[in-house]
mmCIF file of C-alpha atoms in Angstrom:
data_model
loop_
_atom_site.group_PDB
_atom_site.id
_atom_site.type_symbol
_atom_site.label_atom_id
_atom_site.label_comp_id
_atom_site.label_asym_id
_atom_site.label_seq_id
_atom_site.Cartn_x
_atom_site.Cartn_y
_atom_site.Cartn_z
ATOM 1 C CA MET K 1 27.709 -4.301 -111.062
ATOM 2 C CA LEU K 2 30.101 -6.312 -113.204
ATOM 3 C CA CYS K 3 32.809 -3.715 -112.806
ATOM 4 C CA MET K 4 32.492 -3.965 -109.035
ATOM 5 C CA VAL K 5 32.749 -7.747 -109.246
ATOM 6 C CA LEU K 6 35.884 -7.216 -111.134
ATOM 7 C CA VAL K 7 37.316 -5.629 -107.967
ATOM 8 C CA SER K 8 35.699 -7.660 -105.364
ATOM 9 C CA ALA K 9 35.245 -11.120 -106.585
ATOM 10 C CA TRP K 10 37.712 -12.000 -109.325
ATOM 11 C CA ALA K 11 40.702 -12.217 -107.135
ATOM 12 C CA GLN K 12 39.804 -14.251 -104.127
ATOM 13 C CA PRO K 13 42.797 -14.578 -101.639
ATOM 14 C CA ALA K 14 42.061 -18.347 -100.985
ATOM 15 C CA GLU K 15 42.285 -19.141 -104.804
ATOM 16 C CA THR K 16 45.386 -19.471 -106.842
ATOM 17 C CA PRO K 17 45.808 -16.507 -109.201
ATOM 18 C CA LYS K 18 45.014 -17.417 -112.746
ATOM 19 C CA PRO K 19 47.189 -16.043 -115.548
ATOM 20 C CA LEU K 20 45.678 -13.711 -118.108
ATOM 21 C CA ALA K 21 48.872 -13.103 -120.019
ATOM 22 C CA ARG K 22 52.438 -14.531 -119.848
ATOM 23 C CA MET K 23 55.898 -13.322 -120.507
ATOM 24 C CA ALA K 24 59.151 -15.075 -121.466
ATOM 25 C CA ASN K 25 60.705 -14.222 -118.196
ATOM 26 C CA GLY K 26 58.012 -16.339 -116.324
ATOM 27 C CA GLU K 27 56.043 -13.354 -115.099
ATOM 28 C CA VAL K 28 52.239 -13.306 -115.572
ATOM 29 C CA VAL K 29 49.429 -10.868 -115.464
ATOM 30 C CA SER K 30 46.919 -12.698 -113.133
ATOM 31 C CA ASP K 31 43.292 -12.035 -112.372
ATOM 32 C CA LYS K 32 44.616 -10.814 -108.919
ATOM 33 C CA ASP K 33 46.813 -8.332 -110.744
ATOM 34 C CA LEU K 34 43.836 -7.251 -112.783
ATOM 35 C CA ALA K 35 41.655 -6.652 -109.772
ATOM 36 C CA ASP K 36 44.333 -4.693 -107.966
ATOM 37 C CA TYR K 37 44.907 -2.633 -111.079
ATOM 38 C CA LEU K 38 41.192 -1.855 -111.500
ATOM 39 C CA GLU K 39 41.041 -0.893 -107.826
ATOM 40 C CA ARG K 40 43.578 1.892 -108.644
ATOM 41 C CA ARG K 41 42.566 2.765 -112.108
ATOM 42 C CA MET K 42 38.934 3.549 -111.802
ATOM 43 C CA ASP K 43 38.847 5.248 -115.270
ATOM 44 C CA LEU K 44 39.247 1.661 -116.781
ATOM 45 C CA ARG K 45 36.338 0.140 -115.031
ATOM 46 C CA PRO K 46 33.669 1.214 -117.695
ATOM 47 C CA VAL K 47 35.986 -0.348 -120.344
ATOM 48 C CA ALA K 48 36.295 -3.839 -118.528
ATOM 49 C CA ARG K 49 32.598 -4.763 -118.891
ATOM 50 C CA ASN K 50 33.099 -7.586 -121.311
ATOM 51 C CA ALA K 51 35.710 -9.858 -122.670
ATOM 52 C CA TRP K 52 36.844 -7.399 -125.294
ATOM 53 C CA GLY K 53 37.334 -4.709 -122.758
ATOM 54 C CA VAL K 54 38.991 -6.899 -120.229
ATOM 55 C CA GLU K 55 41.375 -8.090 -122.937
ATOM 56 C CA ALA K 56 42.293 -4.346 -123.862
ATOM 57 C CA THR K 57 42.915 -3.723 -120.113
ATOM 58 C CA VAL K 58 45.223 -6.735 -119.733
ATOM 59 C CA GLN K 59 47.070 -5.577 -122.850
ATOM 60 C CA GLU K 60 47.537 -2.166 -121.293
ATOM 61 C CA MET K 61 48.876 -3.756 -118.260
ATOM 62 C CA ALA K 62 51.275 -5.918 -120.136
ATOM 63 C CA MET K 63 52.485 -2.930 -122.050
ATOM 64 C CA THR K 64 52.978 -1.004 -118.900
ATOM 65 C CA ARG K 65 54.992 -3.908 -117.369
ATOM 66 C CA VAL K 66 57.304 -4.328 -120.315
ATOM 67 C CA LEU K 67 57.889 -0.555 -120.456
ATOM 68 C CA VAL K 68 58.846 -0.733 -116.691
ATOM 69 C CA LEU K 69 61.216 -3.645 -117.454
ATOM 70 C CA GLU K 70 62.676 -1.925 -120.526
ATOM 71 C CA GLY K 71 63.206 1.337 -118.500
ATOM 72 C CA GLU K 72 65.110 -0.697 -115.806
ATOM 73 C CA ARG K 73 67.204 -2.424 -118.567
ATOM 74 C CA LEU K 74 68.076 0.891 -120.065
ATOM 75 C CA GLY K 75 68.797 2.605 -116.635
ATOM 76 C CA VAL K 76 66.023 5.137 -116.913
ATOM 77 C CA PRO K 77 65.895 6.824 -113.518
ATOM 78 C CA ARG K 78 63.000 5.948 -111.297
ATOM 79 C CA LYS K 79 61.760 8.029 -108.354
ATOM 80 C CA ALA K 80 62.218 6.466 -105.019
ATOM 81 C CA ALA K 81 58.949 5.574 -103.419
ATOM 82 C CA GLU K 82 57.939 4.162 -100.027
ATOM 83 C CA GLY K 83 57.346 0.447 -99.859
ATOM 84 C CA ALA K 84 57.737 -2.039 -102.727
ATOM 85 C CA ARG K 85 57.920 -0.787 -106.309
ATOM 86 C CA GLU K 86 54.843 -1.054 -108.244
ATOM 87 C CA ARG K 87 55.082 -3.715 -111.061
ATOM 88 C CA PHE K 88 52.476 -1.891 -113.097
ATOM 89 C CA ASP K 89 53.867 1.554 -112.574
ATOM 90 C CA ASP K 90 51.885 3.736 -115.066
ATOM 91 C CA VAL K 91 53.828 6.934 -114.258
ATOM 92 C CA TYR K 92 57.236 5.364 -114.736
ATOM 93 C CA GLY K 93 56.081 3.456 -117.819
ATOM 94 C CA LEU K 94 54.856 6.600 -119.392
ATOM 95 C CA SER K 95 58.154 8.306 -118.748
ATOM 96 C CA VAL K 96 60.019 5.301 -120.413
ATOM 97 C CA TYR K 97 57.559 5.414 -123.393
ATOM 98 C CA ARG K 98 58.136 9.248 -124.014
ATOM 99 C CA LYS K 99 61.836 8.682 -123.984
ATOM 100 C CA GLN K 100 61.576 6.043 -126.534
ATOM 101 C CA ALA K 101 58.693 7.309 -128.739
ATOM 102 C CA PRO K 102 59.607 9.478 -131.700
ATOM 103 C CA ALA K 103 58.823 13.161 -131.640
ATOM 104 C CA CYS K 104 55.487 13.874 -133.373
ATOM 105 C CA GLU K 105 55.190 17.396 -134.543
ATOM 106 C CA ALA K 106 52.521 19.139 -136.444
ATOM 107 C CA PRO K 107 53.158 20.415 -139.939
ATOM 108 C CA ALA K 108 54.230 24.019 -139.785
ATOM 109 C CA ASN K 109 51.856 25.347 -142.445
ATOM 110 C CA GLU K 110 49.255 24.212 -144.949
ATOM 111 C CA GLU K 111 51.756 23.426 -147.546
ATOM 112 C CA GLU K 112 53.482 20.859 -145.204
ATOM 113 C CA ALA K 113 50.072 19.575 -144.083
ATOM 114 C CA ARG K 114 49.160 18.915 -147.718
ATOM 115 C CA ARG K 115 52.366 17.013 -148.362
ATOM 116 C CA TYR K 116 51.718 14.920 -145.285
ATOM 117 C CA PHE K 117 48.155 14.282 -146.504
ATOM 118 C CA ASP K 118 49.455 13.033 -149.882
ATOM 119 C CA ALA K 119 52.145 10.838 -148.251
ATOM 120 C CA HIS K 120 49.897 9.216 -145.613
ATOM 121 C CA PRO K 121 46.443 8.397 -147.159
ATOM 122 C CA LYS K 122 45.700 5.763 -144.409
ATOM 123 C CA ALA K 123 45.624 8.681 -141.915
ATOM 124 C CA PHE K 124 42.839 10.212 -143.752
ATOM 125 C CA GLY K 125 40.617 7.248 -144.465
ATOM 126 C CA LEU K 126 37.253 6.384 -142.955
ATOM 127 C CA PRO K 127 36.706 2.745 -141.991
ATOM 128 C CA VAL K 128 33.402 0.953 -142.725
ATOM 129 C CA GLN K 129 30.854 2.060 -140.140
ATOM 130 C CA ALA K 130 27.615 0.365 -139.384
ATOM 131 C CA ARG K 131 24.525 1.062 -137.218
ATOM 132 C CA VAL K 132 24.285 -2.264 -135.348
ATOM 133 C CA GLN K 133 21.830 -3.844 -133.069
ATOM 134 C CA ARG K 134 22.854 -6.921 -130.900
ATOM 135 C CA VAL K 135 21.499 -9.591 -128.706
ATOM 136 C CA ILE K 136 23.872 -11.255 -126.236
ATOM 137 C CA LEU K 137 23.008 -14.275 -124.035
ATOM 138 C CA PRO K 138 25.142 -16.669 -121.869
ATOM 139 C CA ALA K 139 25.239 -19.834 -123.828
ATOM 140 C CA LYS K 140 23.888 -21.823 -120.873
ATOM 141 C CA THR K 141 20.606 -19.733 -120.858
ATOM 142 C CA GLN K 142 17.230 -21.541 -121.265
ATOM 143 C CA ILE K 143 14.402 -19.658 -123.045
ATOM 144 C CA ALA K 144 11.163 -21.217 -123.760
ATOM 145 C CA GLY K 145 12.458 -24.624 -123.204
ATOM 146 C CA MET K 146 15.295 -24.123 -125.646
ATOM 147 C CA SER K 147 18.984 -23.318 -125.437
ATOM 148 C CA ALA K 148 20.172 -19.797 -126.075
ATOM 149 C CA MET K 149 21.637 -20.804 -129.400
ATOM 150 C CA ALA K 150 18.447 -22.640 -130.528
ATOM 151 C CA TRP K 151 16.258 -19.670 -129.391
ATOM 152 C CA LEU K 152 18.318 -17.157 -131.269
ATOM 153 C CA GLN K 153 18.296 -19.377 -134.399
ATOM 154 C CA GLU K 154 14.501 -19.375 -134.221
ATOM 155 C CA GLN K 155 14.319 -15.531 -133.616
ATOM 156 C CA ALA K 156 16.692 -15.007 -136.495
ATOM 157 C CA GLY K 157 14.188 -16.815 -138.756
ATOM 158 C CA PHE K 158 11.256 -14.791 -137.594
ATOM 159 C CA VAL K 159 13.285 -11.474 -138.214
ATOM 160 C CA ALA K 160 14.483 -12.593 -141.560
ATOM 161 C CA LYS K 161 10.883 -13.349 -142.669
ATOM 162 C CA LYS K 162 9.768 -9.955 -141.395
ATOM 163 C CA GLN K 163 7.544 -11.652 -138.812
ATOM 164 C CA ARG K 164 9.275 -9.977 -135.800
ATOM 165 C CA GLN K 165 11.213 -6.868 -135.116
ATOM 166 C CA PHE K 166 14.868 -7.200 -133.911
ATOM 167 C CA SER K 167 14.150 -4.747 -131.140
ATOM 168 C CA ALA K 168 11.476 -7.138 -129.851
ATOM 169 C CA VAL K 169 14.009 -9.999 -129.733
ATOM 170 C CA ALA K 170 16.378 -7.665 -127.784
ATOM 171 C CA GLN K 171 13.684 -6.626 -125.372
ATOM 172 C CA ARG K 172 13.007 -10.359 -124.548
ATOM 173 C CA ALA K 173 16.683 -11.109 -124.214
ATOM 174 C CA GLN K 174 16.954 -8.320 -121.708
ATOM 175 C CA LEU K 175 14.801 -10.135 -119.363
ATOM 176 C CA GLU K 176 17.153 -12.910 -119.239
ATOM 177 C CA TYR K 177 20.480 -11.034 -119.352
ATOM 178 C CA SER K 178 21.020 -7.411 -118.562
ATOM 179 C CA GLN K 179 24.737 -7.111 -117.832
ATOM 180 C CA ASP K 180 25.539 -6.049 -121.339
ATOM 181 C CA VAL K 181 23.681 -3.771 -123.685
ATOM 182 C CA GLN K 182 20.916 -5.429 -125.646
ATOM 183 C CA GLY K 183 19.618 -3.827 -128.844
ATOM 184 C CA ASP K 184 21.003 -0.708 -130.450
ATOM 185 C CA LEU K 185 24.744 -0.236 -130.187
ATOM 186 C CA GLY K 186 24.718 2.891 -132.366
ATOM 187 C CA TRP K 187 27.296 3.584 -135.085
ATOM 188 C CA LEU K 188 30.355 1.295 -134.877
ATOM 189 C CA SER K 189 33.655 1.680 -136.773
ATOM 190 C CA LEU K 190 34.330 -1.871 -137.931
ATOM 191 C CA GLU K 191 37.904 -2.018 -137.098
ATOM 192 C CA GLY K 192 40.165 -4.447 -135.164
ATOM 193 C CA ASP K 193 40.917 -8.179 -135.524
ATOM 194 C CA HIS K 194 38.008 -9.554 -133.574
ATOM 195 C CA GLN K 195 36.069 -12.181 -135.471
ATOM 196 C CA PHE K 196 32.837 -10.329 -135.165
ATOM 197 C CA MET K 197 34.271 -7.067 -136.320
ATOM 198 C CA ARG K 198 35.892 -8.770 -139.434
ATOM 199 C CA ALA K 199 32.483 -10.481 -140.205
ATOM 200 C CA LEU K 200 30.436 -7.401 -139.755
ATOM 201 C CA GLN K 201 32.553 -5.744 -142.468
ATOM 202 C CA THR K 202 30.944 -8.074 -145.026
ATOM 203 C CA VAL K 203 27.238 -7.818 -143.772
ATOM 204 C CA LYS K 204 25.074 -5.473 -145.790
ATOM 205 C CA ALA K 205 22.352 -3.221 -144.375
ATOM 206 C CA GLY K 206 19.282 -5.179 -143.442
ATOM 207 C CA GLU K 207 21.037 -8.393 -143.065
ATOM 208 C CA LEU K 208 21.772 -10.442 -139.817
ATOM 209 C CA LEU K 209 24.979 -11.913 -138.672
ATOM 210 C CA GLY K 210 24.763 -15.151 -136.398
ATOM 211 C CA PRO K 211 23.653 -16.498 -134.226
ATOM 212 C CA ALA K 212 27.331 -17.448 -133.357
ATOM 213 C CA GLN K 213 29.125 -18.401 -130.065
ATOM 214 C CA ASP K 214 32.148 -16.730 -128.729
ATOM 215 C CA GLY K 215 33.415 -18.239 -125.447
ATOM 216 C CA ASP K 216 30.440 -18.413 -123.004
ATOM 217 C CA TYR K 217 28.147 -16.278 -124.979
ATOM 218 C CA VAL K 218 25.925 -16.409 -128.014
ATOM 219 C CA TYR K 219 25.289 -13.406 -130.243
ATOM 220 C CA LEU K 220 22.969 -12.254 -133.005
ATOM 221 C CA PHE K 221 23.668 -8.961 -134.840
ATOM 222 C CA SER K 222 21.494 -6.990 -137.222
ATOM 223 C CA VAL K 223 23.144 -4.295 -139.473
ATOM 224 C CA GLU K 224 20.526 -1.426 -139.758
ATOM 225 C CA GLN K 225 22.584 1.026 -141.708
ATOM 226 C CA ARG K 226 25.907 0.919 -143.486
ATOM 227 C CA ARG K 227 28.601 3.516 -144.640
ATOM 228 C CA GLU K 228 31.263 2.094 -146.757
ATOM 229 C CA ALA K 229 34.976 2.916 -146.152
ATOM 230 C CA ARG K 230 36.228 5.887 -148.119
ATOM 231 C CA GLN K 231 39.065 8.203 -148.571
ATOM 232 C CA LEU K 232 38.681 11.796 -147.410
ATOM 233 C CA THR K 233 39.537 14.544 -149.929
ATOM 234 C CA TRP K 234 41.951 17.323 -149.151
ATOM 235 C CA GLU K 235 39.101 19.750 -148.963
ATOM 236 C CA GLU K 236 37.433 17.600 -146.278
ATOM 237 C CA SER K 237 40.668 17.161 -144.288
ATOM 238 C CA LYS K 238 42.611 20.408 -144.453
ATOM 239 C CA SER K 239 40.806 22.043 -141.400
ATOM 240 C CA PHE K 240 42.138 19.266 -139.123
ATOM 241 C CA ALA K 241 45.027 17.903 -141.163
ATOM 242 C CA LYS K 242 47.782 19.355 -138.795
ATOM 243 C CA GLN K 243 46.094 17.783 -135.674
ATOM 244 C CA ARG K 244 45.554 14.523 -137.522
ATOM 245 C CA ALA K 245 49.293 14.285 -138.494
ATOM 246 C CA VAL K 246 50.200 14.379 -134.838
ATOM 247 C CA SER K 247 47.520 11.890 -133.709
ATOM 248 C CA TYR K 248 48.298 9.564 -136.505
ATOM 249 C CA CYS K 249 52.021 9.654 -135.728
ATOM 250 C CA ARG K 250 51.368 8.804 -132.080
ATOM 251 C CA GLU K 251 49.023 5.930 -132.922
ATOM 252 C CA GLU K 252 51.620 4.489 -135.312
ATOM 253 C CA ALA K 253 54.353 4.859 -132.758
ATOM 254 C CA GLN K 254 52.370 3.232 -129.882
ATOM 255 C CA THR K 255 51.396 0.273 -132.140
ATOM 256 C CA SER K 256 55.015 -0.198 -133.436
ATOM 257 C CA MET K 257 56.411 -0.024 -129.938
ATOM 258 C CA ARG K 258 53.907 -2.431 -128.436
ATOM 259 C CA THR K 259 54.551 -4.923 -131.255
ATOM 260 C CA ASP K 260 58.298 -4.655 -130.736
ATOM 261 C CA LEU K 261 58.228 -4.828 -126.929
ATOM 262 C CA PHE K 262 55.750 -7.705 -126.850
ATOM 263 C CA LYS K 263 58.029 -9.621 -129.194
ATOM 264 C CA GLN K 264 61.127 -8.802 -127.181
ATOM 265 C CA TYR K 265 59.614 -9.976 -123.876
ATOM 266 C CA GLY K 266 57.615 -12.732 -125.261
ATOM 267 C CA VAL K 267 54.111 -11.362 -124.181
ATOM 268 C CA GLU K 268 51.169 -13.635 -124.821
ATOM 269 C CA ILE K 269 47.598 -12.690 -123.998
ATOM 270 C CA ASP K 270 45.473 -15.652 -122.976
ATOM 271 C CA ARG K 271 42.159 -14.768 -124.608
ATOM 272 C CA GLN K 272 40.493 -18.107 -123.439
ATOM 273 C CA ALA K 273 41.441 -17.396 -119.797
ATOM 274 C CA ILE K 274 39.987 -13.981 -120.116
ATOM 275 C CA ARG K 275 36.684 -15.315 -121.487
ATOM 276 C CA GLU K 276 36.494 -17.801 -118.614
ATOM 277 C CA LEU K 277 37.129 -14.931 -116.075
ATOM 278 C CA VAL K 278 34.411 -12.777 -117.576
ATOM 279 C CA ALA K 279 32.013 -15.665 -117.509
ATOM 280 C CA LYS K 280 32.731 -16.305 -113.824
ATOM 281 C CA ALA K 281 32.307 -12.531 -113.016
ATOM 282 C CA ASN K 282 28.986 -12.489 -114.943
ATOM 283 C CA ALA K 283 27.881 -15.572 -112.964
ATOM 284 C CA VAL K 284 28.733 -13.819 -109.619
ATOM 285 C CA SER K 285 27.020 -10.618 -110.789
ATOM 286 C CA ALA K 286 23.820 -12.522 -111.859
ATOM 287 C CA ASP K 287 23.788 -14.226 -108.402
ATOM 288 C CA LYS K 288 24.093 -10.922 -106.662
ATOM 289 C CA ALA K 289 21.300 -9.428 -108.797
ATOM 290 C CA GLU K 290 19.048 -12.443 -107.972
ATOM 291 C CA GLU K 291 19.681 -11.893 -104.243
ATOM 292 C CA LYS K 292 18.703 -8.298 -104.531
ATOM 293 C CA SER K 293 15.531 -9.197 -106.401
ATOM 294 C CA ASP K 294 14.750 -11.648 -103.663
ATOM 295 C CA GLY K 295 14.986 -8.856 -101.074
ATOM 296 C CA LYS K 296 18.158 -10.171 -99.486
ATOM 297 C CA PRO K 297 20.524 -7.428 -98.190
ATOM 298 C CA ASP K 298 24.016 -7.278 -99.518
ATOM 299 C CA ALA K 299 25.587 -7.008 -96.016
ATOM 300 C CA PRO K 300 24.433 -6.487 -92.408
ATOM 301 C CA THR K 301 23.507 -2.933 -91.623
ATOM 302 C CA ASP K 302 24.795 -1.009 -88.691
ATOM 303 C CA ALA K 303 22.434 1.343 -87.153
ATOM 304 C CA LYS K 304 25.148 3.544 -85.962
ATOM 305 C CA SER K 305 26.910 3.841 -89.268
ATOM 306 C CA LYS K 306 26.717 7.008 -91.325
ATOM 307 C CA PRO K 307 24.340 7.059 -94.245
#
């Protein structure tokens, strides 16, 4: 439901578009741009379910836009299209990227693959991984006469003293908020620069993290199991070393090009605006869910319309 709200409710024509990212030339990536982009890019809707996913989508949009600008600056040919040119032209942006990105070729044989393995240890390292459970609640939620933060603090005490299972806390939270996954998140690679990812890297198996607030939500995490970061051996890596050399080269090229272009065009992602937008979408989504639970139809039905 939240993904549909992204498309239908975030960009209201009567409202002034709200910038989610800004560029040095005065352009912005607005909530209206995001809604239009997700209307076209249905493959990204499952990603844009929370603030982290929306931020990743906005970052992709900004990258596409600067690639379009860079292509126009360099005179990269662009196919003529009917109507106005799309600002976030994925096809043209990809063609510009391919012209600028370095060629990533697989090692010719096992000997070359071994040399690549020795020269690029980061490509063959496994990050810290953890089996994580989570509770997420809107900060404004009231449970048992307490704020969400106070309730989670109480629940964390019960769990720490072995008086309550974390899964029971997640099940109770599910009754209050079901727009994001409550409970088991599975095995996560603890990478990235988000504050929770960085914090989870320091949490041992059997320990809790939180409760803590990020934007309009409060969180409580439980690390069930943990695998420490480690370096793969050549014996473990040689079966896929050629493919990994290509994928790692592409990852590095994409990261480097994004960093350079964002600096060149002065791109700034507004994380606070994104969190506020997600909070608004969640509120609209919750209202729609409440209407359905009350038996209210979403829209008038037409007896003549097709099923």
